[in-house]
CSV table of C-alpha atoms and ligand atoms in Angstrom, one decimal:
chain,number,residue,atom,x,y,z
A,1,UNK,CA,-20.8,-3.7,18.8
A,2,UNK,CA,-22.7,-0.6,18.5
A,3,UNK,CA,-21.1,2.0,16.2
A,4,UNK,CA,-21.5,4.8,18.4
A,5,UNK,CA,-18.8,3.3,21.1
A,6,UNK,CA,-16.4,2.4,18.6
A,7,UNK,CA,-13.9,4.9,18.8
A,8,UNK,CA,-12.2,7.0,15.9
A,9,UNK,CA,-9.5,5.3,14.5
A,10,UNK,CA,-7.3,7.7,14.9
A,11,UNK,CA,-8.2,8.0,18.8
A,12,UNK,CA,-6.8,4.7,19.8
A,13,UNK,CA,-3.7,5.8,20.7
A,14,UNK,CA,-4.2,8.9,23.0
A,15,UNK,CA,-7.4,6.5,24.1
A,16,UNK,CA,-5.2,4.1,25.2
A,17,UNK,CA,-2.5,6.1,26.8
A,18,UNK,CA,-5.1,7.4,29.2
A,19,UNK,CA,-7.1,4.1,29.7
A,20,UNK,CA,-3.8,2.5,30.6
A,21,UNK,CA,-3.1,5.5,33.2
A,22,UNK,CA,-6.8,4.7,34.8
A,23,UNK,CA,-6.6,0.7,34.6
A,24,UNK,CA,-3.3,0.9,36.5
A,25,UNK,CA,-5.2,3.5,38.8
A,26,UNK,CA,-2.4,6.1,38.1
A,27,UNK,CA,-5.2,8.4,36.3
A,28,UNK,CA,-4.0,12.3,37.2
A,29,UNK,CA,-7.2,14.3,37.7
A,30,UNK,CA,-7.0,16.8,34.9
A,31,UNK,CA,-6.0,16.6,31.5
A,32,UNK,CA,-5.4,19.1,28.8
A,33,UNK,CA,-6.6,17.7,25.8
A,34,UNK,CA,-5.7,19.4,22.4
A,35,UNK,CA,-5.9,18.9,18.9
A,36,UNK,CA,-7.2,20.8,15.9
A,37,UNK,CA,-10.5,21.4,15.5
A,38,UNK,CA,-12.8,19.3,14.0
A,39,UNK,CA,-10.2,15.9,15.5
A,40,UNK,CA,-12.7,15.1,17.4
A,41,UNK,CA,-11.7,16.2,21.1
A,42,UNK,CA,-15.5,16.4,22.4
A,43,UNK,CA,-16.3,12.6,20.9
A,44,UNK,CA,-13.2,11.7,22.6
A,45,UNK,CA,-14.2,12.9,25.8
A,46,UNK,CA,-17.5,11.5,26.0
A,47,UNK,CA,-15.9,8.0,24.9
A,48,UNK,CA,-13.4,8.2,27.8
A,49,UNK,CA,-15.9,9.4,30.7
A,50,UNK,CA,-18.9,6.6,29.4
A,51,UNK,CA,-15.6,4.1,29.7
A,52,UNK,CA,-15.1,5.4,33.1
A,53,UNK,CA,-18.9,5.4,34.2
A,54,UNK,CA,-19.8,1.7,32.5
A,55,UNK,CA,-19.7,-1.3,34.9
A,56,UNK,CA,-19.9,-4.0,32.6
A,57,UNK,CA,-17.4,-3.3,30.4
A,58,UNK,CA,-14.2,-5.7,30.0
A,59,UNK,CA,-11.7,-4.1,27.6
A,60,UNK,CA,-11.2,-0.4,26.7
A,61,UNK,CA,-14.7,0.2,24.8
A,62,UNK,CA,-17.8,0.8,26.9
A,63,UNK,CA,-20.5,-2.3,27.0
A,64,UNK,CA,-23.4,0.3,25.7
A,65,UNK,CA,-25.8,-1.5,27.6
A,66,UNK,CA,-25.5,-1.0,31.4
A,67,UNK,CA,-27.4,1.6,33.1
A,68,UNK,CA,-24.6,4.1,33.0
A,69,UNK,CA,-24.3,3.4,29.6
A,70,UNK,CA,-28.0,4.1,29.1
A,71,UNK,CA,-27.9,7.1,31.4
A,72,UNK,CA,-24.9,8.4,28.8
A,73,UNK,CA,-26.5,7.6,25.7
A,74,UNK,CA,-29.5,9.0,26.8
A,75,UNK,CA,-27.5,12.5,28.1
A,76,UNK,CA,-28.5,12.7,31.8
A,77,UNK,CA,-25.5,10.7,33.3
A,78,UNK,CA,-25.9,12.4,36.9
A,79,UNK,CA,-21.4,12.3,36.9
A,80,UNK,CA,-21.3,13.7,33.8
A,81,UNK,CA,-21.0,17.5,33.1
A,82,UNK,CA,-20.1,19.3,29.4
A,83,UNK,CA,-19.6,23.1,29.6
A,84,UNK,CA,-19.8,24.6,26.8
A,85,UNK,CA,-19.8,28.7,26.3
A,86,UNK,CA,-23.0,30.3,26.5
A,87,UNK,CA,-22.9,33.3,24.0
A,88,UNK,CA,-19.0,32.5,23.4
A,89,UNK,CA,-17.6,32.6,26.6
A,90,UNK,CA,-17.5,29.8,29.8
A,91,UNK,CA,-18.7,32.0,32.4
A,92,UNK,CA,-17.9,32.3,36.1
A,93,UNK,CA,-21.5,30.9,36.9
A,94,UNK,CA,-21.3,28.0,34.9
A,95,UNK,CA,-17.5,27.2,36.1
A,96,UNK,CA,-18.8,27.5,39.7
A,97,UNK,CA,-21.8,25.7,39.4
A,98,UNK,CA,-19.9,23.0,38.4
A,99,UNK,CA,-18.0,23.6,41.8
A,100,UNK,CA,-20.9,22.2,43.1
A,101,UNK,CA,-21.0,19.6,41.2
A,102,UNK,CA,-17.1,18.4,41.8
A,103,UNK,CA,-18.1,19.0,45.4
A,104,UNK,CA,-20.9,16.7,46.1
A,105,UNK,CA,-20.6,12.9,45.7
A,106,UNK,CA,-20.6,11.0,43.4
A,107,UNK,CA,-24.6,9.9,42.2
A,108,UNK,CA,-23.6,6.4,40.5
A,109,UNK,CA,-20.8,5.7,43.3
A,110,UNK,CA,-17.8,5.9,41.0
A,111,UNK,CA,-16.4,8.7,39.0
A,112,UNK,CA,-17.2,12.3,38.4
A,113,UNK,CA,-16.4,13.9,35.3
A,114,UNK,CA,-16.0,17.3,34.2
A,115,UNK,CA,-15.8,18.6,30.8
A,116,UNK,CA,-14.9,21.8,29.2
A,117,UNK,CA,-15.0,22.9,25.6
A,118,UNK,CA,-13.2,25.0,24.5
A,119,UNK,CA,-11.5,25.5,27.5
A,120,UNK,CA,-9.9,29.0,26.0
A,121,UNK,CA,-13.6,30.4,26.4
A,122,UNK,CA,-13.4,30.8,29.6
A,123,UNK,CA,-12.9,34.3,30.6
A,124,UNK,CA,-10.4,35.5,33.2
A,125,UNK,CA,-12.5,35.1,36.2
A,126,UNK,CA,-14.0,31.7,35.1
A,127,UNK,CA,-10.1,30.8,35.0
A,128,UNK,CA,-9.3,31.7,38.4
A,129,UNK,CA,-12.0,30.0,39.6
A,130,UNK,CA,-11.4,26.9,38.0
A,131,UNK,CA,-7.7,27.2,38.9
A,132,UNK,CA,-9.1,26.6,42.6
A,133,UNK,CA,-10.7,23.7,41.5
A,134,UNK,CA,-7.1,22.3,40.5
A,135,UNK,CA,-5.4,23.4,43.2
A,136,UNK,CA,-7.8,21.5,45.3
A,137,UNK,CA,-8.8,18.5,43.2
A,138,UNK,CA,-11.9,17.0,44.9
A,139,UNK,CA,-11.3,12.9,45.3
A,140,UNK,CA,-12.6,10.8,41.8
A,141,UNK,CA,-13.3,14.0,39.9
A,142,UNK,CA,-12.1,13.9,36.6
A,143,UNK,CA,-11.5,17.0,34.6
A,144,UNK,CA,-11.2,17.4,31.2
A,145,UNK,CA,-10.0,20.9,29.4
A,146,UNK,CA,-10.3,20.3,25.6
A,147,UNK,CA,-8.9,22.8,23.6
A,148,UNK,CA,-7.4,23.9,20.3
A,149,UNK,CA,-5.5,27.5,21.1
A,150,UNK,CA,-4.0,26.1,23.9
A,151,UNK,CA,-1.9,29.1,24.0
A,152,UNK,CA,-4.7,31.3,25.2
A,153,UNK,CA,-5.1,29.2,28.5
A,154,UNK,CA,-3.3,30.7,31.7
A,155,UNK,CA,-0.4,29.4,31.6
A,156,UNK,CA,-0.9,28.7,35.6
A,157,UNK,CA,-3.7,26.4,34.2
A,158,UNK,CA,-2.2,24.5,31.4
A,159,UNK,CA,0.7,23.7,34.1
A,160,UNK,CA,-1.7,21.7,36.5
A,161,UNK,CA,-3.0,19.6,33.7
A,162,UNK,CA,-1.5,17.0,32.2
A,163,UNK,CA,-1.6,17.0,28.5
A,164,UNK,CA,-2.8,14.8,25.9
A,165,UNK,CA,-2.5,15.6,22.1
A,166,UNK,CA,-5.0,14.1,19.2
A,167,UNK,CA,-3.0,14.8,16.0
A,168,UNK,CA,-4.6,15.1,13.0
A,169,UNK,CA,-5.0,11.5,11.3
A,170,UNK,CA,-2.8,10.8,8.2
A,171,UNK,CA,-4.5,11.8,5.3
A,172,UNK,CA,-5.0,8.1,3.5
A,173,UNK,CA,-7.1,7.8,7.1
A,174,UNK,CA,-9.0,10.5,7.1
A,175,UNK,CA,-10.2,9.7,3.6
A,176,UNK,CA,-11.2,6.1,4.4
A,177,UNK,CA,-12.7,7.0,7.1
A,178,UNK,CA,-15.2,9.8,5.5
A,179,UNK,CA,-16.0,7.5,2.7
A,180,UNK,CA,-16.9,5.4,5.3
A,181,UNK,CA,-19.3,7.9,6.5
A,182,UNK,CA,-20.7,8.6,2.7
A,183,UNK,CA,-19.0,11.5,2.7
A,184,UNK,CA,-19.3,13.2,-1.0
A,185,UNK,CA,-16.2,15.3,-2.7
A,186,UNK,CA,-14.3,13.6,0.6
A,187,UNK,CA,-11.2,14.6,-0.8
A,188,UNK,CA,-11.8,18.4,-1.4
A,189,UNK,CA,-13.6,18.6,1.9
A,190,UNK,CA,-10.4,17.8,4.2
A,191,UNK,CA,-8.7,19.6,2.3
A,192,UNK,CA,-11.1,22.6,2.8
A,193,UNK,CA,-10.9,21.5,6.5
A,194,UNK,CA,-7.2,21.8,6.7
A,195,UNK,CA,-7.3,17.8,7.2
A,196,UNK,CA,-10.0,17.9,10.4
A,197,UNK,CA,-12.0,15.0,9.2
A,198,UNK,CA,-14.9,16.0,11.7
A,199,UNK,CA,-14.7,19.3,10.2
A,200,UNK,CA,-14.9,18.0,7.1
A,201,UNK,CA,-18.5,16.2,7.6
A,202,UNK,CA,-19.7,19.1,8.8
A,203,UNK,CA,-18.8,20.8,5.6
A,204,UNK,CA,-20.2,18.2,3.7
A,205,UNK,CA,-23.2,18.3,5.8
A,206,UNK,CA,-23.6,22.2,5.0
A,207,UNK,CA,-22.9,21.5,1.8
A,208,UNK,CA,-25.9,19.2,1.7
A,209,UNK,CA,-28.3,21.6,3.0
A,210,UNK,CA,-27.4,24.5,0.6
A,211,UNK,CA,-27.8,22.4,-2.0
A,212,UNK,CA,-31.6,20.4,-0.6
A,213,UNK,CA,-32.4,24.6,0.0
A,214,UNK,CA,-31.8,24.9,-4.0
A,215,UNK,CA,-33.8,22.3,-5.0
A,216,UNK,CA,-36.9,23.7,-2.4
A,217,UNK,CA,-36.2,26.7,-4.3
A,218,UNK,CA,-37.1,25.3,-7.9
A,219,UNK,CA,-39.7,23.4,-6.2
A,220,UNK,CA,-41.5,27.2,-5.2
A,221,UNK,CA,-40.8,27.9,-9.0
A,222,UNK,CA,-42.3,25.1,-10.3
A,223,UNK,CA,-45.6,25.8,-8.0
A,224,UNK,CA,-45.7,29.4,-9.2
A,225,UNK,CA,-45.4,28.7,-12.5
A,226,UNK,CA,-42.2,29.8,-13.1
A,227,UNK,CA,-40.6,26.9,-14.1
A,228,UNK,CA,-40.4,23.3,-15.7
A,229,UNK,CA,-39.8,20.1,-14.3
A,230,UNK,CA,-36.7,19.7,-17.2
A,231,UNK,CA,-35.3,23.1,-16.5
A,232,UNK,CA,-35.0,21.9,-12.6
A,233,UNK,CA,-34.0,18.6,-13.7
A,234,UNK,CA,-31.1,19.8,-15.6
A,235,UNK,CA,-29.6,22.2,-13.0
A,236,UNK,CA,-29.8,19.5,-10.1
A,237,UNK,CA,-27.6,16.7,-12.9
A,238,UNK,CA,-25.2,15.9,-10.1
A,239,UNK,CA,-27.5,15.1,-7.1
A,240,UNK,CA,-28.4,11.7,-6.4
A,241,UNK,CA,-31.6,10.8,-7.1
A,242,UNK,CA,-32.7,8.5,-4.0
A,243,UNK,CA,-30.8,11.2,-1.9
A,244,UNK,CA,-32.6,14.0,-3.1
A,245,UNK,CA,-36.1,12.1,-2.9
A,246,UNK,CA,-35.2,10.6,0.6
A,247,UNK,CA,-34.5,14.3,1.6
A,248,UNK,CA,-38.0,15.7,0.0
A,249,UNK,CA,-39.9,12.9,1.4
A,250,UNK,CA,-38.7,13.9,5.0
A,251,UNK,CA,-39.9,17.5,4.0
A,252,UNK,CA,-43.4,16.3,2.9
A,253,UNK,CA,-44.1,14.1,6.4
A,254,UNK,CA,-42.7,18.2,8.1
A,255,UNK,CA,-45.8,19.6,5.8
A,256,UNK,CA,-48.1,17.1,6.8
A,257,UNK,CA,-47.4,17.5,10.1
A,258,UNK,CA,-47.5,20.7,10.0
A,259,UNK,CA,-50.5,20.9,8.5
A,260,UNK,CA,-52.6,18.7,10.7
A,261,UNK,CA,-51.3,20.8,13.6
A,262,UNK,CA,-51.8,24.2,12.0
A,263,UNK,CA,-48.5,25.2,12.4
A,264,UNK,CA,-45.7,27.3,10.3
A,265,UNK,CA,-42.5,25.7,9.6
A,266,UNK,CA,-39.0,27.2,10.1
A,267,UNK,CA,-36.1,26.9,7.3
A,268,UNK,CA,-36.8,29.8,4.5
A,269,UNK,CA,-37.8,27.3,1.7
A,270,UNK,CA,-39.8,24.9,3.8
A,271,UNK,CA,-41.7,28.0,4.5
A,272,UNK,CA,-42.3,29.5,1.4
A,273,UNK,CA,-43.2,26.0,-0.3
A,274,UNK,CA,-45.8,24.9,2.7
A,275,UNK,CA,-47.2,29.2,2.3
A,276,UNK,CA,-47.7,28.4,-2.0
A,277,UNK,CA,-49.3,25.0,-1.0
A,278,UNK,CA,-51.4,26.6,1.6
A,279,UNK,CA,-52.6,29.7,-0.8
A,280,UNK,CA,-53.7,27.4,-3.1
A,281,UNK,CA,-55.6,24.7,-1.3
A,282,UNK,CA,-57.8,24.5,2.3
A,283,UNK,CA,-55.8,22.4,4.2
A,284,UNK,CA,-58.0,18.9,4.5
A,285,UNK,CA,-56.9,18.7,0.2
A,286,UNK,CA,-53.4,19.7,0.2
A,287,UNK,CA,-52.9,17.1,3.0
A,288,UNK,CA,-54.3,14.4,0.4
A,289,UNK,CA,-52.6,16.1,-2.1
A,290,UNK,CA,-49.2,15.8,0.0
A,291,UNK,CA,-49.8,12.1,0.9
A,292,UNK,CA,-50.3,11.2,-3.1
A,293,UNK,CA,-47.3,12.8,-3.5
A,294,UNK,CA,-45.5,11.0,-0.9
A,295,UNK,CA,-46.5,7.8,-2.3
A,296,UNK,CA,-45.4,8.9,-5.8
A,297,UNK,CA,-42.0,9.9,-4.5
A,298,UNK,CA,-41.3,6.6,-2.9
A,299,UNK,CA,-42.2,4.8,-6.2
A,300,UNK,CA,-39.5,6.8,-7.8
A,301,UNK,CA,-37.0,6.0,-4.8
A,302,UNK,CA,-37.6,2.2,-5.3
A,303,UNK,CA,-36.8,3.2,-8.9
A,304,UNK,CA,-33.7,4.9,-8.3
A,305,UNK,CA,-32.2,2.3,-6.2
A,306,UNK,CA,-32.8,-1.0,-8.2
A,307,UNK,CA,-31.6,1.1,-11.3
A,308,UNK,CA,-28.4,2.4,-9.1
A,309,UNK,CA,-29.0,5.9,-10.4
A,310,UNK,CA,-28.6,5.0,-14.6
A,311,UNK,CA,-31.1,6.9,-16.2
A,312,UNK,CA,-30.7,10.0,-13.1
A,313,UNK,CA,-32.0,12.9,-14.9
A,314,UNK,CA,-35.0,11.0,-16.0
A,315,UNK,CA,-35.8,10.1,-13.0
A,316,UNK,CA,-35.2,13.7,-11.7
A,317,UNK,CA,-37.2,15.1,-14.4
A,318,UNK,CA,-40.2,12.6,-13.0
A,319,UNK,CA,-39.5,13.9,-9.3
A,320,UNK,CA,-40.2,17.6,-10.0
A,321,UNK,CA,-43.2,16.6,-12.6
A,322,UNK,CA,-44.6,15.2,-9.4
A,323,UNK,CA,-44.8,18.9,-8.0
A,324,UNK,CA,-45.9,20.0,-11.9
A,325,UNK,CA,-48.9,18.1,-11.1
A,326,UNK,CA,-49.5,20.4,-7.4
A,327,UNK,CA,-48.7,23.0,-9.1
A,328,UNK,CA,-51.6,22.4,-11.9
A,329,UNK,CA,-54.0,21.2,-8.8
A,330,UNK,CA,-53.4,24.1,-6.8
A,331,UNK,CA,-53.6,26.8,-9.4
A,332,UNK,CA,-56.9,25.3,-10.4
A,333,UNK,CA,-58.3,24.7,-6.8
A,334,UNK,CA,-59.3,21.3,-8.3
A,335,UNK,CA,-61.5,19.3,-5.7
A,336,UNK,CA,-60.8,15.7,-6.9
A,337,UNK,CA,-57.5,15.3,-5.7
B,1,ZN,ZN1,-21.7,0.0,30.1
């Protein structure tokens, strides 16, 4: 089963009130679907419309592996349209160009399905128009209004649709389910995301970049001479070490690449560090110099795994030394690298 089709365990129920509606071909042709944010509405809708386009599947779950599925996966299912708001609001344009679409038949031969998220960002006009839509429900078009201010919607609107609700899980679920996902601090996090357990990956996910920017940060240090490798060590004491090193080791092959192709990298830190590397080297030697490095990084990874993280701030003491050593090679403009 691939992981990406199995749905959220605390989607089965709405999932199954509406697959039972379709497999007893009772399906009404637009739903109001709401929910928090961060439930999950949007991977909700795209699980229901891939079950809807698949041909091979025989329970609820799509098969993944037919070409609709493929088209799905790969995001250019002809049936298949997500609105979302372009500069915050659904626009008139973008609601009638997918008039268009409801219009014209069907590319695959089945359904057609329209999606809109969140469906409170459309703006008055964009509402009116869609309300013709729904007055005038083109055959095997499927629309799909996902929204969490429902209240905002015209009230002419949220009476055509038929609604749907995706409560928040219990919290014992949400839990299990972001530990699932190696989600750190899982508890905090929902509770930060006022239980939304979708919200609350993206939080951790955040979380995880602020802190990878901090450690860039005390990288830049370290290559200016500003710092130790124990001084960063101790102020990074509750990262993981293989995470951490898995995380720089990305950033090295973005330098490489980089620097092969003679471009400038985006993200603030990523920038400065590739700039100090680049001051101090020509560009043939810090490549080397970056590939050495790489190599030395993914002996300490093999290390932090097989010792489960004991000895940590060792370890992380030995990760910025690593960068101690550019730092010496750069300031010196050493050739031998
Ligand atoms: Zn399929």
């Amino acid at each position: 089963m691939n992981a990406a089709l199995d749905l959220l365990p605390w989607h089965e129920g709405p999932f199954q009130q509406l697959y039972q509606q379709w497999a007893a071909e009772r399906l009404g042709h637009a739903w109001l679907i709401t929910g928090p944010e961060g439930v999950g509405k949007g991977v909700f809708a795209r699980h229901f419309a891939q079950r809807l386009f698949c041909r091979a599947a025989e329970g609820r779950v799509a098969c993944g592996q037919c070409k609709d599925c493929q088209y799905f996966a790969a995001g250019t299912h002809p049936d298949w349209r997500f609105l979302r708001p372009e500069k915050k609001l659904i626009t008139i344009d973008q609601v009638r160009d997918s008039m268009d679409f409801s219009f014209t038949h069907s590319q695959r031969g089945g359904y057609k399905v329209l999606c809109l998220a969140p469906a409170e960002a459309m703006n008055a006009n964009a509402a009116n128009a869609l309300l013709k839509l729904l007055e005038e429900p083109p055959p095997m078009t499927l629309l799909l209004l996902l929204s969490h201010q429902s209240g905002l919607l015209l009230p002419t609107l949220r009476s055509r649709c038929q609604q749907l609700k995706i409560p928040l899980p219990e919290q014992e679920a949400a839990l299990a389910w972001l530990q699932q996902q190696d989600c750190p601090n899982a508890g905090e996090l929902l509770l930060r995301a006022g239980g939304a357990p979708l919200r609350a990956l993206a939080l951790a996910e955040a979380g995880r970049l602020s802190e990878h920017e901090n450690v860039l940060g005390l990288i830049c240090d370290i290559l200016r001479g500003r710092s130790t490798a124990l001084a960063a060590a101790r102020k990074c004491d509750k990262l993981s070490v293989a995470g951490l090193v898995e995380h720089l080791m990305q950033d090295l092959v973005l330098l490489l690449k980089a620097s092969q192709a003679g471009q400038t990298l985006e993200g603030s830190s990523l920038q400065s560090l590739q700039a100090i590397i680049a001051d101090g080297v020509q560009p043939r030697r810090s490549q080397r110099l970056l590939h050495a490095l790489y190599i030395n990084l993914e002996r300490i990874r093999v290390t932090a795994l097989a010792s489960n993280n004991a000895n940590s701030q060792l370890l992380l003491e030995q990760v910025f030394a690593e960068w101690g050593k550019v730092a010496r090679l750069t300031a010196a403009g050493r050739l031998d690298v």
